[in-house]
Coordinates of C-alpha atoms in Angstrom, one line a residue:
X112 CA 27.6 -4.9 -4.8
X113 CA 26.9 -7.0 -8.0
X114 CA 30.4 -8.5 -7.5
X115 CA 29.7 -9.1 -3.8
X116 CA 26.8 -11.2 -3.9
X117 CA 28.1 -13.0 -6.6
X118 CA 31.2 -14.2 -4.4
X119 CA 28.6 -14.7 -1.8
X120 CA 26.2 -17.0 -3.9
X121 CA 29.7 -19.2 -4.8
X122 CA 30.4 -19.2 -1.0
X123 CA 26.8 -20.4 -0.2
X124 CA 27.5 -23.5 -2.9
X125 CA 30.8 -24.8 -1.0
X126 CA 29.6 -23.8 3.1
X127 CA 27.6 -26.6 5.2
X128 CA 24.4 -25.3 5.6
X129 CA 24.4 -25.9 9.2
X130 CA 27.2 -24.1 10.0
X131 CA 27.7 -20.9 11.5
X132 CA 29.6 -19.7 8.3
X133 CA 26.4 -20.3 6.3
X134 CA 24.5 -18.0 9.1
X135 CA 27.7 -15.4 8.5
X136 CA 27.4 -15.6 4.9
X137 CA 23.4 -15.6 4.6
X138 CA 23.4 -12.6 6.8
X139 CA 26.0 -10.7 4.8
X140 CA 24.4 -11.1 1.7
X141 CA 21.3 -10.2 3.0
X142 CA 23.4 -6.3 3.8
X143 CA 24.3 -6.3 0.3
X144 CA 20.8 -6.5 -0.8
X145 CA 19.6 -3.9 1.9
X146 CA 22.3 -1.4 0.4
X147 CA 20.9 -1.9 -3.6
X148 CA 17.6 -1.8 -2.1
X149 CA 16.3 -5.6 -2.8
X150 CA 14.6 -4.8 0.7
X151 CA 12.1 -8.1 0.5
X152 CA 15.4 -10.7 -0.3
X153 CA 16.9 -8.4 2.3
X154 CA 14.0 -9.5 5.4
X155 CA 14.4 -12.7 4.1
X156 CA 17.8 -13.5 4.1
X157 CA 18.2 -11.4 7.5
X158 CA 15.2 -13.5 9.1
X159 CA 16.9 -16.9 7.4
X160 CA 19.8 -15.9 9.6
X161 CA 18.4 -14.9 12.4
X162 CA 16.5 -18.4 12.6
X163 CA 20.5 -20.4 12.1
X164 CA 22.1 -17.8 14.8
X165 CA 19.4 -18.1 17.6
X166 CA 19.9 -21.7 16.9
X167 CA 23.5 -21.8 17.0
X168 CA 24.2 -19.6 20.0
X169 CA 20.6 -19.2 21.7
X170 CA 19.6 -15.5 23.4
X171 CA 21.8 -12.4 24.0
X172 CA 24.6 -13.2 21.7
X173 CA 26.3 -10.2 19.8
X174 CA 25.7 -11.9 16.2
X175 CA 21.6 -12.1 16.4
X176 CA 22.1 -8.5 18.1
X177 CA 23.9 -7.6 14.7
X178 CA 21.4 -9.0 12.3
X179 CA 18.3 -7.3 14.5
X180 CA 20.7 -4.1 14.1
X181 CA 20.3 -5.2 10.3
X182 CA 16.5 -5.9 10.7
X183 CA 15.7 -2.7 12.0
X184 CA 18.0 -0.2 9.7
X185 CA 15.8 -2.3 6.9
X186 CA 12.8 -1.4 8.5
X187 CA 13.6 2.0 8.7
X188 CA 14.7 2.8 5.2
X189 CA 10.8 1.3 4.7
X190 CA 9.6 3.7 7.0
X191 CA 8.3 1.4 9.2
X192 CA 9.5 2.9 12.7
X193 CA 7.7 1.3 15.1
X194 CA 8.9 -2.0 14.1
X195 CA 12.6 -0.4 13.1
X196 CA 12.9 0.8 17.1
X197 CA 11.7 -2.9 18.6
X198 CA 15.0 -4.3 16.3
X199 CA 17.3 -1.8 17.2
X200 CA 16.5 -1.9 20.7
X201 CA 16.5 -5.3 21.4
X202 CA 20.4 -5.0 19.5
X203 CA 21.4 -2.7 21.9
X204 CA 20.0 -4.6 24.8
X205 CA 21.8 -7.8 23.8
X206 CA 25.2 -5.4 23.5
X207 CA 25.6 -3.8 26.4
X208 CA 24.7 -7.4 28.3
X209 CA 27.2 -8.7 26.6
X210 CA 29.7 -5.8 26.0
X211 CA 29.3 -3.6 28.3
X212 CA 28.1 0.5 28.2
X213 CA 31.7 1.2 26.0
X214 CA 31.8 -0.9 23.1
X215 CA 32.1 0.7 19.9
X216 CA 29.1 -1.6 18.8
X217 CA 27.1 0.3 21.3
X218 CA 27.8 3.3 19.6
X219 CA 27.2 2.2 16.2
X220 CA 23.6 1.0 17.5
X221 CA 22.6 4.3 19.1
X222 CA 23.4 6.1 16.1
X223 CA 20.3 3.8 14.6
X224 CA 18.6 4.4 17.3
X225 CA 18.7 8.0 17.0
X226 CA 18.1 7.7 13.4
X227 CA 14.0 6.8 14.6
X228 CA 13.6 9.4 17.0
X229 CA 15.0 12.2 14.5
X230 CA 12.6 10.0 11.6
X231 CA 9.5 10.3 13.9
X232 CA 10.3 14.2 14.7
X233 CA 11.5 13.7 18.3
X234 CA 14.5 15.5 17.5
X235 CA 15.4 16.2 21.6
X236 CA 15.8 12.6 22.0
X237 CA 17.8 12.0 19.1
X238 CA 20.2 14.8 19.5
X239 CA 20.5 13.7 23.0
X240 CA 21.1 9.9 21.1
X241 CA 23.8 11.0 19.0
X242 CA 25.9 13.2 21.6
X243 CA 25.8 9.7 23.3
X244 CA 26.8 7.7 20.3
X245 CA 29.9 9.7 19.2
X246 CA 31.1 9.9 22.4
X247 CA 31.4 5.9 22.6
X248 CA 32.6 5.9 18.5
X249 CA 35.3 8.3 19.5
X250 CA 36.6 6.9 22.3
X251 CA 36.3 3.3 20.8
X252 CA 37.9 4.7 17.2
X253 CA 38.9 8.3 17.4
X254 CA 37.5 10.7 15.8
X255 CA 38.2 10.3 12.0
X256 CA 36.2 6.9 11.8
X257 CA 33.8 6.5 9.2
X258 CA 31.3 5.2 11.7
X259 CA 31.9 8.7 12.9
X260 CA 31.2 10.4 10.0
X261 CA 27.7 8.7 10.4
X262 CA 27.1 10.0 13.4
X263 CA 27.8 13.5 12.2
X264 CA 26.0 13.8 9.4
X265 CA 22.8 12.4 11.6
X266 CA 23.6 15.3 14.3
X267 CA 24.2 17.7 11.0
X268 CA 20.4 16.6 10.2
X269 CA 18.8 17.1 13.3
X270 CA 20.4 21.5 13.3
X271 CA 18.7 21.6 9.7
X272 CA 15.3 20.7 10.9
X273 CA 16.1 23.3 13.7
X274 CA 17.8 25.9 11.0
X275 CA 20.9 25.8 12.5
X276 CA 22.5 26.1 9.1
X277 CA 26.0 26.6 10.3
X278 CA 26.2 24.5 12.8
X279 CA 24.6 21.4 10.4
X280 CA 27.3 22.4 7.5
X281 CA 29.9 22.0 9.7
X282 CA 29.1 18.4 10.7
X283 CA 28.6 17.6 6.6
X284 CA 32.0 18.5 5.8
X285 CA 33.9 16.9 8.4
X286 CA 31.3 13.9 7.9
X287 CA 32.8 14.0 3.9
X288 CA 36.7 15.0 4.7
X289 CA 36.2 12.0 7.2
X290 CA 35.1 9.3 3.9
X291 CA 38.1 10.9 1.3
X292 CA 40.5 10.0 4.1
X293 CA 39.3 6.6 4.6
X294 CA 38.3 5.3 0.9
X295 CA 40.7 8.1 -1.4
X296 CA 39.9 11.1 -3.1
X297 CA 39.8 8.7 -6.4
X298 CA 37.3 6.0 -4.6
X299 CA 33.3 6.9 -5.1
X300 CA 31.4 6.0 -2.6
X301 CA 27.5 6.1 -1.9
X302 CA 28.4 8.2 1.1
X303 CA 29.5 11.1 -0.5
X304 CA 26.5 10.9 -2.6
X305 CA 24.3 11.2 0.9
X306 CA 26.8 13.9 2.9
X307 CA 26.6 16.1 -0.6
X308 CA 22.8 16.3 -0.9
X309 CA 22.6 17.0 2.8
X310 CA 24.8 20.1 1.8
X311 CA 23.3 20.8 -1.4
X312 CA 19.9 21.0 1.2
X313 CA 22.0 23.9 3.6
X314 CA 22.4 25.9 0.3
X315 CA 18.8 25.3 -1.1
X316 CA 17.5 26.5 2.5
X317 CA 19.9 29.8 1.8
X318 CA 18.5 30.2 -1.1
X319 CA 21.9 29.3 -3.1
X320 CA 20.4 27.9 -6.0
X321 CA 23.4 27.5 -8.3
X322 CA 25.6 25.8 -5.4
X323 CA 23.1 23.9 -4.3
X324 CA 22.3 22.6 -7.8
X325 CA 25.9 22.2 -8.3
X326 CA 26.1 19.8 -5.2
X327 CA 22.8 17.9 -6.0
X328 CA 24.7 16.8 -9.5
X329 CA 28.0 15.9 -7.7
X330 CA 25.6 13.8 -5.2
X331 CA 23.7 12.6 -8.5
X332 CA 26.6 11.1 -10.1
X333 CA 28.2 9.6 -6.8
X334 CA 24.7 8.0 -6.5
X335 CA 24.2 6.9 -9.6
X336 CA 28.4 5.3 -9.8
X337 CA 27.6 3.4 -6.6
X338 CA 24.2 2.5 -6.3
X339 CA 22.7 2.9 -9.5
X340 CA 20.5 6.0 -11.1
X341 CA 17.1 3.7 -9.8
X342 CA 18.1 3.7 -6.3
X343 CA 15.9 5.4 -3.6
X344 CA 18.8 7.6 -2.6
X345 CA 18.8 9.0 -6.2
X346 CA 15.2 9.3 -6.0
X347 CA 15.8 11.8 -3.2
X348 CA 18.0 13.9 -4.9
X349 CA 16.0 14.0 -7.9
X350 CA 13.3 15.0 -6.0
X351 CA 15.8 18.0 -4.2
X352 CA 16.8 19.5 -7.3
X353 CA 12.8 19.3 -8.3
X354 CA 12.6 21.5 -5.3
X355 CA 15.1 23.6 -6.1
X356 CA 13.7 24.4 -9.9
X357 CA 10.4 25.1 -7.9
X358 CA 12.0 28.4 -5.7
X359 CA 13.6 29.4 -9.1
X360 CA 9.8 29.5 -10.4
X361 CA 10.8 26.7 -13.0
X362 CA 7.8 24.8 -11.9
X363 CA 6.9 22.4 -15.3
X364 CA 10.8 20.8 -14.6
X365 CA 9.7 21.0 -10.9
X366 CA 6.8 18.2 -11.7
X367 CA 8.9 16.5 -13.9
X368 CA 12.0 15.8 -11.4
X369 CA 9.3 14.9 -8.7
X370 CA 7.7 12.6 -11.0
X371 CA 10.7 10.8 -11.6
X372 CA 11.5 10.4 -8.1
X373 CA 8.2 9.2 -7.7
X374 CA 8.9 6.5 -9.9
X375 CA 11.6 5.3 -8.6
X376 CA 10.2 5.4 -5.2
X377 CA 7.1 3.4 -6.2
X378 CA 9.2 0.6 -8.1
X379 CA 11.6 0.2 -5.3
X380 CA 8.6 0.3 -2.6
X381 CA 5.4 1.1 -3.4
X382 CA 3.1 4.0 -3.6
X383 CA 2.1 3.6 0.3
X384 CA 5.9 4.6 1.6
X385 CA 6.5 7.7 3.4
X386 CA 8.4 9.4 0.6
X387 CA 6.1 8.6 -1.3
X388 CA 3.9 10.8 0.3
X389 CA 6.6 13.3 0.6
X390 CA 6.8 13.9 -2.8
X391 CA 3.4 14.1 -3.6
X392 CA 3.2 17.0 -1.3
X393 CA 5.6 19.0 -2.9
X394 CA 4.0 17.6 -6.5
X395 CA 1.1 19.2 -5.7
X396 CA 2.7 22.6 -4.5
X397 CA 4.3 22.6 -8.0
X398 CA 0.8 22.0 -9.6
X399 CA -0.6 25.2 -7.4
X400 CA 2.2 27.6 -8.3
X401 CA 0.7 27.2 -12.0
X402 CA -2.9 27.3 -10.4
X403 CA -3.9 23.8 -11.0
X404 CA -5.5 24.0 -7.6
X405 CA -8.0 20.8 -7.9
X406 CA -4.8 18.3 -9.3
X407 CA -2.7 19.9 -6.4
X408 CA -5.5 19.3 -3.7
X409 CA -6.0 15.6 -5.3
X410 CA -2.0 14.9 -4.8
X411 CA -2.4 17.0 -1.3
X412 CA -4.7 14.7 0.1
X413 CA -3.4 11.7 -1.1
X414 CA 0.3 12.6 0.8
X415 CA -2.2 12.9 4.0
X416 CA -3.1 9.7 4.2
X417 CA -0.1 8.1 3.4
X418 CA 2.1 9.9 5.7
X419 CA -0.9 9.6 8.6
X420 CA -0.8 5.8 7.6
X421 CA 3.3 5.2 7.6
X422 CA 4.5 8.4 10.1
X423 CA 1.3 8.9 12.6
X424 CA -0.6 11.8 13.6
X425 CA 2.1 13.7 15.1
X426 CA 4.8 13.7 12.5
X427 CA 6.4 16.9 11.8
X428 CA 6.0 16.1 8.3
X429 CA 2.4 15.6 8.2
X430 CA 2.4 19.3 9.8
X431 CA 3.9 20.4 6.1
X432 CA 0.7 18.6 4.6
X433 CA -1.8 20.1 6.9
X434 CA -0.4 23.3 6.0
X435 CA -0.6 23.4 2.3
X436 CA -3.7 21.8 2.7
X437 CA -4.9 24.8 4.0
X438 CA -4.0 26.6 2.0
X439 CA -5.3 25.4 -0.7
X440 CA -8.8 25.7 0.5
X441 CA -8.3 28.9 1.3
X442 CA -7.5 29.6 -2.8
X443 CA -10.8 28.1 -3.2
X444 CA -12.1 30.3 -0.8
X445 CA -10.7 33.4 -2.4
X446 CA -12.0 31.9 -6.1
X447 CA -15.6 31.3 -4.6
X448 CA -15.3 35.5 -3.8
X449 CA -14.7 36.3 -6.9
X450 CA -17.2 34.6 -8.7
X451 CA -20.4 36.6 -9.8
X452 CA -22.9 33.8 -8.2
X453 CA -21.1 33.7 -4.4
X454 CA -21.9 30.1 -3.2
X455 CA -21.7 31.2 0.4
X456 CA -22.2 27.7 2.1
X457 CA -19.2 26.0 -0.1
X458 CA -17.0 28.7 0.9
X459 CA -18.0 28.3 4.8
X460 CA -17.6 24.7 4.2
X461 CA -13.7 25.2 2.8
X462 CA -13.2 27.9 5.4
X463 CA -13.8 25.4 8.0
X464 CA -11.4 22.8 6.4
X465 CA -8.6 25.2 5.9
X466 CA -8.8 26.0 9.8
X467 CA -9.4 22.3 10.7
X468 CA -5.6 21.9 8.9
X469 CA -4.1 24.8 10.2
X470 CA -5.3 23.7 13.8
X471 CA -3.7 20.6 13.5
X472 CA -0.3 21.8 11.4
X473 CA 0.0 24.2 14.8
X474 CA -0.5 21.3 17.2
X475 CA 2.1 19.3 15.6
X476 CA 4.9 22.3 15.3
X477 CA 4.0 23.9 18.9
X478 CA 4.4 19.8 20.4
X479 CA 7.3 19.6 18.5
X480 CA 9.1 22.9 18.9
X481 CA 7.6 25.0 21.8
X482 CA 4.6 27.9 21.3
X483 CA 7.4 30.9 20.2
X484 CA 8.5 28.8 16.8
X485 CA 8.5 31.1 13.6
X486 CA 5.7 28.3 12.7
X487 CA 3.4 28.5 15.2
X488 CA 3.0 32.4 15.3
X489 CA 2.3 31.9 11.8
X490 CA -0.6 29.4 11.9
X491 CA -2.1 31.9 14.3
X492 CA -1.8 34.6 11.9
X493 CA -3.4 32.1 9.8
X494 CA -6.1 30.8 12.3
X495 CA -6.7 34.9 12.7
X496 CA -7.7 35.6 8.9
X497 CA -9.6 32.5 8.9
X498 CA -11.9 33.0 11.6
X499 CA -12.1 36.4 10.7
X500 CA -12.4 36.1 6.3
X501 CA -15.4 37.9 6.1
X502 CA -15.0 41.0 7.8
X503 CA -11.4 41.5 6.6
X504 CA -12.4 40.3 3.0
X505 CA -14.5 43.6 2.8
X506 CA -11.2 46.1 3.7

């Protein structure tokens, strides 16, 4: 990438500035800096371009469809949806006017567009997204295309969220055999880095903590080669393995993996992103495994409001937060029993919190996944001993 936008910058000294090159160039440069995560020369450059295209070759041309495409896979890696899905559909409007429903551009668009719905939890719609996607990519490409492999490892992510283990570790590896035969077995690229932490996930979700660790490190380095170890897509892997030290019970290297993602994440954004507030909420799960219950409840709280801020209301995510929320005043409820002086009003008081968070973790997983899911029998079991602490409390 460094070499790349070096080439570029000698490109920009020699091209008229009024050309459409310069637009071309501008607009590829502006990719580079996307993919190292320079996301505000990114918007600038992308919006620079945008301004020369529409210019150039007015309304519904495929080039300022391509930089909005740009525009709104920026906004997404920002976790700023709302404005991500406006881009990326105004890309694929301009497309299919101009292409027609079977382009391969189409295809490559959708799979953005799919990439929202599955980021704001409406995984229906973005399963239904993807099936559309690869069916253009492999009639446009066949079906050994890296475009395809991107497709794949989206659908792979949308079975995980559903625990369709099998069916998601299927899509990962054909995603991965899909990048050795296009770049080489001896070529690193980001990609694998991506694919391989998806994978390591499937094994940490199976409770394979030794593969999964062992993948995490292969997605580490092929991160770390490509990207650099400061990049947001380390960060995520970082905080994966800081996951995976937490089942083991290893929960001192838990916080300190997490905190390093957490600086990374804050350097490269800030400390209002959405994985930001990810990552607090499983820092402060680490911090109430050791029974640090008022530093976890602190970092709890403060993963609400950024995720309500970035992701809305309704965010399968948030749903995680409610949850530990929950249970976390009900720790405090448990702590207030067993104290000689009872403080019966401070323990209503968390009693109705903890329900007010498990009321709204079950409207979020019931909206998203139906009444029967695992999840929402539980937060009635929940919803159950809550209402009913003081009676069963005496058993």
């Amino acid at each position: 990438y460094d070499q790349a936008i070096s080439s570029y910058d000698e490109a920009l000294r020699i091209v008229d500035n009024n050309s459409k090159l310069w637009s071309d160039i501008i607009s590829n440069l502006a990719d580079v800096h996307r993919k190292k995560g320079n996301y505000n020369e990114a918007r600038e450059l992308y919006l620079k371009s945008l301004k020369q295209a529409e210019s150039l070759y007015g309304p519904n041309h495929p080039s300022i469809a391509d930089i909005m495409n740009n525009l709104g896979i920026l906004y997404k890696k920002e976790g700023k949806y709302a404005e991500a899905l406006d881009y990326l559909k105004q890309a694929l409007k301009f497309s299919k006017h101009y292409y027609g429903q079977q382009h391969p551009t189409i295809g490559i668009y959708l799979t953005n567009v799919g990439d929202i719905y599955r980021k704001q939890g409406d995984f229906k719609t973005a399963e239904a997204t993807y099936i559309e996607a690869l069916t253009c990519l492999e009639q446009a490409y066949g079906e050994n295309h890296i475009e395809v492999a991107e497709v794949l490892n989206s659908m792979g992510l949308v079975l995980k969220k559903r625990a369709d283990y099998d069916g998601a570790e299927k899509h990962y590896k054909r995603a991965i055999e899909i990048v050795y035969d296009t770049f080489g077995h001896d070529q690193e690229h980001y990609k694998l880095g991506i694919y391989y932490n998806n994978l390591a996930d499937l094994d940490r979700k199976r409770n394979k903590f030794d593969d999964a660790l062992q993948l995490y490190q292969r997605a580490l380095t092929s991160i770390a080669k490509t990207l650099g170890p400061q990049h947001s897509e380390a960060a995520e892997i970082l905080h994966n393995i800081g996951q995976v030290q937490h089942q083991l019970g290893n929960y001192k290297e838990a916080i300190d993996y997490i905190n390093r993602a957490l600086m990374i994440i804050k350097r490269e954004f800030d400390d209002k992103h959405y994985k930001y507030g990810m990552y607090l909420n499983s820092l402060g799960l680490a911090y109430a495994m050791i029974n640090d219950y008022k530093i976890a409840y602190i970092h709890l709280k403060q993963a609400l409001q950024i995720l309500l801020n970035t992701l809305g209301s309704d965010h399968i995510e948030v749903c995680d937060v409610y949850s530990n929320l929950g249970d976390i005043c009900m720790k405090f409820v448990v702590e207030i029993d067993q104290q000689k002086q009872k403080h019966q009003s401070e323990q209503q008081a968390k009693l109705d919190e903890a329900k007010a968070y498990y009321l709204d973790a079950q409207r979020i997983v019931q909206a998203t996944f139906g009444n029967e899911h695992t999840k929402a029998i539980q937060f009635s079991s929940l919803l159950f001993i809550v209402n009913n602490y003081s009676s069963l409390s005496k058993i």
